[in-house]
Amino acid sequence: MARIGVFVCHCGTNIAGVVDVARVAEAARGWPDVVFATDYKFMCSDPGQALVKDTIVRENLDRVVVAACSPRMHEPTFRKACAMAGLNPFLFEMANIREHCSWVHEDREEATRKAIDLTRAAVAKARLLEPLQSRTVPVTQKVLVVGGGVAGIQAALDMANAGLKVVMVERRQSIGGRMAQLDKTFPTLDCSACILTPKMVQVAQHPNITLHTYSEVEQVRGFVGNFSVTIRRKARFVREDVCTACGVCIEKCPKKVDSEFEEGLGKRKAIYRDFPQAVPGRPVIDREHCTYFQNGKCRICEKFCEPGAIFWDDQDALIEEQVGAIVVATGYDLLEPDRLRPWGYGRYPDVMTGIEFERINNATGPTGGRIVCKDGREPQAVAILHCIGSRDRNHRHYCSRVCCMYALKFAHLIREKTTATVYNFYIDMRAFGKGYEEFYDRLLHEGVKFIRGKAACVTDEAMTPEEQGRLVVVAEATTLGEVIRVPVDMVILASAITPQRDAPEVARRFGMGLSPDQFFLEKHPKLEPFGTATDGVFLAGACQSPKDIPDTVAHAAAAASTAMSLVFRGIVEVEAQTAEVDAEACSGCKVCQDACPYGAISFLADRKVAEVNGGLCKGCGTCVATCPSGAIRGKGFTDAQVLSQIDALFA
Amino acid sequence: MGDRFEPRIAVLCCNWCTYAGADLAGTSRMKYAPNVRLVRVMCSGRVDPAFVLRAFQDGADGVLIAGCHPGDCHYINGNHKTMRRFPVLQRMLRQWGIEEGRIRLEWISASEGDVFVRVVNEMTEAVRALGPLDWRTRAAMVVPETTHSPAE
C-alpha cells in the first residue's frame, strides 16, 4: 500500500483567491492511501520545499503529489526536493490547479470542484508510479551557432574565448547581419561598422571557431548533448584555399545585380561580397545571375583571377557536425513591403524604409552618405513616420522597440547633414533604455518637430500651392484634435520588425515553438528568455523578439553562458520515461518499428521480438498506443496510470 | 448554473503544444467553461483509443484529443499517427451509437491559448446540446473491457 502526501499550494492569492485550497486538502485526506494532506502559501519557496522534504521523512511518504502550477513550470523543482529527501524523483506527480483552474475560472465552487478532481487524478496516478532511474550520457564539446549577426557573433566569441569549439553557420556571403547595414547606433551615435567589424574579424581568425558562410543548416537530429547537424555549404565557385580576396574579379565582372545588402538601392556584381568589409572577404559567384551560368559565355572573372581560384565545377557540400548544444541567432526581417503602400512605399520614389535610409546615410552606401532625394536634390523637409505596422492590429500587434530611438537618431543625422525641417509623427515616444531619455531630450532641444499622431497616409495629391509637387503626410495631430497635412520631400517609414519569413520552418527544424507573433518561443518569458522547448537549443537576439543592440548582445551572452554550463558539465541526463517491450507479450509484428519517429526500436530476429534502445527513445509513447498486443509499456505514462487518472476524473 | 446540463469533457492532450497552449490561456487569464478536465500525455500519439473508450465508459460526455499541428510535433511525427487513428476511432464510436459531436481532434499549439479557449467553449456547448451520454447504462451490453494491456 502506498503512503501518499498531498500538498496544496495557495500561490499567494493566485490559486487561493479562487480555489478553496483548504477544502482541496481536506478532500484529499479522505482518499485511499493518502496519509498526509495540507495546504501552504507558496509550495515552491524554500520553506514550502522544506515542508515536502520534512514530511517525506516524518511520515515515511513513498509518493508525493503537489497541487499547484503547471508541471511545465515546477515539476523539476519538486522532483529535486523529493530526491533530496531520499525519494525517487519519479514518484512525484503534479496537479495543475493554477494555469488550468484558478486562472481560467471565476466561480469559486466550480473551480474548487475542478481542483479537487485534478488533485484526485494526480493521486490516482501517483499510486501507480514506479521509481525510474535517469541515465547520463556524455556531452559533445562543441556548440553550433546559427546566424552570424551581432547576436551570433557575441555568443560564438564568448564560447570560443572560454575554450569551447564553435561552428558558426551564416546564410549570407558574409557575417555581420543587420548591424553591418547600420550607419550610426543610438543613443551614442558611434559608428556601427567601427564597433562591429573588429568582432567579425575576431570570429574569422579565432582558432576555436569554424565559420561556414553562404551555408544553411539543413537537418538537426539527436538530442541535448548529442546533436548531429547537416550543413549545406552552397557552391561558391571560388576556391577558398586559393583566393586572396584581392577583389579584381568583382571589379571586372560585367554583370550588375540589385544588392541585398544595399536593400536594392545599389548594385553588386554576379561575383560579389556583401560589402567591402565582408568577412570572409573571398567573394562567391551568384549562379542565378552569372552570365557564364546563364548562357555559357563570359568567364571574365576567371581570366583576371591571377591565383586561379575560379572553380566552375564547385558543388553544394553537405557537412556533418556533432555538437552538444545549439544557439539559434537568426535575427529578424522587416514588414512585407506591400503592407507599406498606404504610406506611399513603392508608389513614390522618396518614400523609404528605415533600413534603406541607413544605407543612404552610410558613407559606403549608394549615395556615398549624402541625404538626397531620388532626383539628387537635398530635401527641404523630411517626415519620419513611427509605428508603421507596429502596434497596429491590421499588421503587427507588438512594439518593435527600436524605432522611436532610431527615428531620433535619423532626425539628428538629417539635421547634422542638411538644413531640412524634420517631423516625427509618433504615437508614444518610448525611450526606455540607458541614455535613451536623455537622447530624446537632446533632440527636443535641437529643433526637431514632434507631432503626436500616427500618419494615416502619404499622398502626392496637392490641395494647396505649397503642397504642389511634394509628398503630403496626412495625420491626426491628437494634441490639437485635428487632421493635419504636412508637405515634405522625403518620408522615412519606421516599418515593423518581423520574424524571418522562414521562421516556422526553422522552428520546426530545431524543435522550437513559435509565439503568437511568430517569433521563436522562449522557454520562460522571464526566467529563461534564451531557452526553448528543446533542451540544448538556445535563442539569442531578435529571433526571439525585437531587440536593440545592447539587449541583443546581453541576450546572446546569456544564451552562450547557458550553453556553456550545459556543455562544460560534460554529462547530461537523458529521458528516463522511455518505452519498454515485454518480450513475453510481443508478437513480433513490427508495427512499433514504423511508429517510432527515432528509429529506437529494433527487431531481434533470433527471438522474434522488438526491443527499445533506451538511449534513442524520447518517451513519446506513440509505439505504446500503436502496439496491438499491448506489449509496450510507456514508463511514466503507462496504460494503467493514464486510465487511473481518467477513472478518477470521470468514474 | 441552474438546472442546465453541465457536460463533463475529457481532454487528452500532448505535453508540448496543447497542454502548453492551455497553460498560456491560464497565464493570459482567459476564461473558459469549467467542464473540461485535462489528462496530459507526452505526445498525442500516446493517446490509445482505449483511453477514449474508458472516458466514455466512466461517464464523460465528450472527449477532445489535442496535439501539435501536423509538422510541428515535438516528436517529429507522433501526431500523424493520431491523425490516422482518429477516423477509425470515429467509425468505431459511431457504430456504438456515440454521436459524432462528442469526439473531436484538434491541433492547438503552445501559442494558441485563444484557440484552446474557443475549442473548449465550442465543445462544451455542442456536447451540452447533445445531452448526457450515460454510456455505461446505454452500452453495458456491447462494450468489452477496455484495458487491453497485459504489460500492466
Coordinates of N, CA and C in Angstrom, one line a residue, chain A residues 142-214:
Chain A
K142 N 31.2 20.8 -28.3 CA 31.2 21.8 -29.4 C 29.8 22.4 -29.5
V143 N 29.7 23.6 -29.9 CA 28.4 24.3 -30.0 C 28.2 24.8 -31.4
L144 N 27.0 24.7 -31.9 CA 26.6 25.3 -33.2 C 26.0 26.6 -32.9
V145 N 26.4 27.6 -33.7 CA 25.8 29.0 -33.6 C 25.2 29.2 -35.0
V146 N 23.8 29.4 -35.0 CA 23.2 29.6 -36.3 C 22.9 31.1 -36.5
G147 N 23.5 31.7 -37.5 CA 23.3 33.1 -37.7 C 24.6 33.9 -37.3
G148 N 25.0 34.8 -38.2 CA 26.3 35.5 -37.9 C 26.0 37.0 -37.7
G149 N 24.9 37.4 -37.2 CA 24.7 38.8 -36.9 C 25.4 39.1 -35.5
V150 N 25.1 40.2 -35.0 CA 25.8 40.6 -33.7 C 25.5 39.6 -32.6
A151 N 24.3 39.0 -32.6 CA 23.9 38.1 -31.6 C 24.8 36.8 -31.7
G152 N 24.8 36.3 -32.9 CA 25.6 35.0 -33.2 C 27.1 35.3 -32.9
I153 N 27.6 36.5 -33.3 CA 29.0 36.8 -33.1 C 29.3 36.9 -31.6
Q154 N 28.5 37.5 -30.9 CA 28.7 37.6 -29.4 C 28.7 36.3 -28.8
A155 N 27.7 35.4 -29.1 CA 27.6 34.1 -28.5 C 28.8 33.3 -28.9
A156 N 29.2 33.3 -30.2 CA 30.3 32.5 -30.6 C 31.6 32.9 -30.0
L157 N 31.9 34.2 -29.9 CA 33.1 34.7 -29.3 C 33.2 34.4 -27.8
D158 N 32.1 34.5 -27.1 CA 32.0 34.2 -25.7 C 32.4 32.8 -25.4
M159 N 31.9 31.9 -26.2 CA 32.1 30.5 -26.0 C 33.5 30.1 -26.5
A160 N 33.9 30.6 -27.6 CA 35.2 30.3 -28.2 C 36.3 30.8 -27.2
N161 N 36.1 32.0 -26.6 CA 37.1 32.5 -25.7 C 37.2 31.7 -24.5
A162 N 36.2 31.0 -24.1 CA 36.2 30.1 -22.9 C 36.8 28.8 -23.3
G163 N 37.2 28.6 -24.5 CA 37.9 27.4 -24.9 C 37.1 26.3 -25.6
L164 N 35.8 26.7 -25.9 CA 34.9 25.8 -26.5 C 35.0 25.8 -28.0
K165 N 34.9 24.7 -28.7 CA 34.8 24.7 -30.1 C 33.5 25.2 -30.6
V166 N 33.5 26.1 -31.6 CA 32.2 26.6 -32.0 C 32.1 26.5 -33.6
V167 N 31.0 26.1 -34.1 CA 30.7 26.1 -35.5 C 29.7 27.2 -35.8
M168 N 30.0 28.1 -36.6 CA 29.1 29.2 -37.0 C 28.6 29.0 -38.4
V169 N 27.3 29.1 -38.6 CA 26.7 28.9 -39.9 C 25.9 30.2 -40.2
E170 N 26.3 30.8 -41.4 CA 25.6 32.0 -41.8 C 25.1 31.8 -43.2
R171 N 23.9 32.3 -43.5 CA 23.3 32.0 -44.8 C 23.9 32.9 -45.9
R172 N 24.2 34.2 -45.5 CA 24.7 35.1 -46.5 C 26.2 34.9 -46.8
Q173 N 26.7 35.7 -47.7 CA 28.2 35.5 -48.0 C 29.0 36.0 -46.9
S174 N 28.6 37.0 -46.1 CA 29.4 37.5 -45.0 C 28.6 37.5 -43.7
I175 N 29.3 37.4 -42.6 CA 28.7 37.6 -41.3 C 28.6 39.1 -41.1
G176 N 27.9 39.5 -40.0 CA 27.7 40.9 -39.8 C 26.2 41.2 -39.6
G177 N 25.3 40.6 -40.4 CA 23.9 40.7 -40.2 C 23.4 42.1 -40.4
R178 N 22.3 42.4 -39.7 CA 21.6 43.7 -39.8 C 22.5 44.8 -39.3
M179 N 23.3 44.5 -38.3 CA 24.1 45.6 -37.6 C 25.1 46.2 -38.6
A180 N 25.6 45.3 -39.5 CA 26.6 45.7 -40.5 C 25.9 46.8 -41.5
Q181 N 24.6 46.7 -41.6 CA 24.0 47.6 -42.6 C 23.7 49.0 -42.0
L182 N 23.8 49.1 -40.6 CA 23.5 50.4 -40.0 C 24.7 51.4 -40.1
D183 N 24.3 52.6 -40.1 CA 25.3 53.7 -40.1 C 25.8 54.0 -38.7
K184 N 25.0 54.8 -38.0 CA 25.4 55.1 -36.6 C 24.4 54.3 -35.7
T185 N 24.8 54.2 -34.4 CA 23.9 53.5 -33.5 C 23.5 54.5 -32.4
F186 N 22.2 54.3 -32.0 CA 21.7 55.2 -30.9 C 22.1 54.7 -29.6
P187 N 22.1 55.5 -28.5 CA 22.0 56.9 -28.5 C 23.4 57.6 -28.5
T188 N 24.4 56.7 -28.7 CA 25.8 57.2 -28.5 C 26.3 57.8 -29.9
L189 N 25.6 57.4 -31.0 CA 26.0 57.8 -32.3 C 27.4 57.3 -32.7
D190 N 27.8 56.2 -32.1 CA 29.1 55.6 -32.6 C 28.8 54.8 -33.8
C191 N 29.8 54.7 -34.7 CA 29.7 54.1 -36.0 C 29.5 52.6 -35.8
S192 N 28.5 52.1 -36.5 CA 28.1 50.7 -36.3 C 29.2 49.8 -36.8
A193 N 29.7 50.1 -38.0 CA 30.8 49.2 -38.6 C 32.0 49.3 -37.7
C194 N 32.3 50.4 -37.1 CA 33.6 50.6 -36.3 C 33.5 49.7 -35.1
I195 N 32.3 49.4 -34.5 CA 32.3 48.6 -33.4 C 32.1 47.1 -33.8
L196 N 31.5 46.9 -34.9 CA 31.2 45.5 -35.3 C 32.3 44.8 -36.1
T197 N 32.9 45.5 -37.0 CA 33.8 44.8 -37.9 C 35.0 44.1 -37.2
P198 N 35.6 44.8 -36.1 CA 36.6 44.1 -35.4 C 36.2 42.7 -34.8
K199 N 34.9 42.7 -34.4 CA 34.4 41.4 -33.8 C 34.2 40.4 -34.9
M200 N 33.8 40.9 -36.1 CA 33.7 40.0 -37.3 C 35.0 39.3 -37.6
V201 N 36.0 40.2 -37.6 CA 37.4 39.7 -37.9 C 37.8 38.7 -36.8
Q202 N 37.5 39.0 -35.6 CA 37.9 38.0 -34.5 C 37.2 36.7 -34.7
V203 N 36.0 36.7 -35.2 CA 35.3 35.4 -35.4 C 36.1 34.6 -36.5
A204 N 36.4 35.3 -37.6 CA 37.1 34.6 -38.7 C 38.5 34.1 -38.3
Q205 N 39.1 34.8 -37.4 CA 40.5 34.4 -37.0 C 40.6 33.5 -35.8
H206 N 39.5 33.3 -35.1 CA 39.5 32.6 -33.8 C 39.9 31.1 -34.1
P207 N 40.9 30.6 -33.4 CA 41.2 29.2 -33.6 C 40.1 28.2 -33.2
N208 N 39.2 28.7 -32.3 CA 38.2 27.8 -31.9 C 36.9 27.8 -32.7
I209 N 36.8 28.8 -33.7 CA 35.6 28.9 -34.4 C 35.8 28.4 -35.9
T210 N 34.9 27.5 -36.3 CA 34.8 27.1 -37.7 C 33.7 27.9 -38.3
L211 N 34.0 28.7 -39.3 CA 33.0 29.5 -39.9 C 32.5 29.0 -41.3
H212 N 31.2 28.8 -41.4 CA 30.6 28.4 -42.7 C 29.7 29.5 -43.1
T213 N 30.1 30.4 -44.0 CA 29.2 31.3 -44.5 C 28.6 30.8 -45.8
Y214 N 27.6 31.5 -46.4 CA 26.9 31.0 -47.6 C 26.5 29.6 -47.4

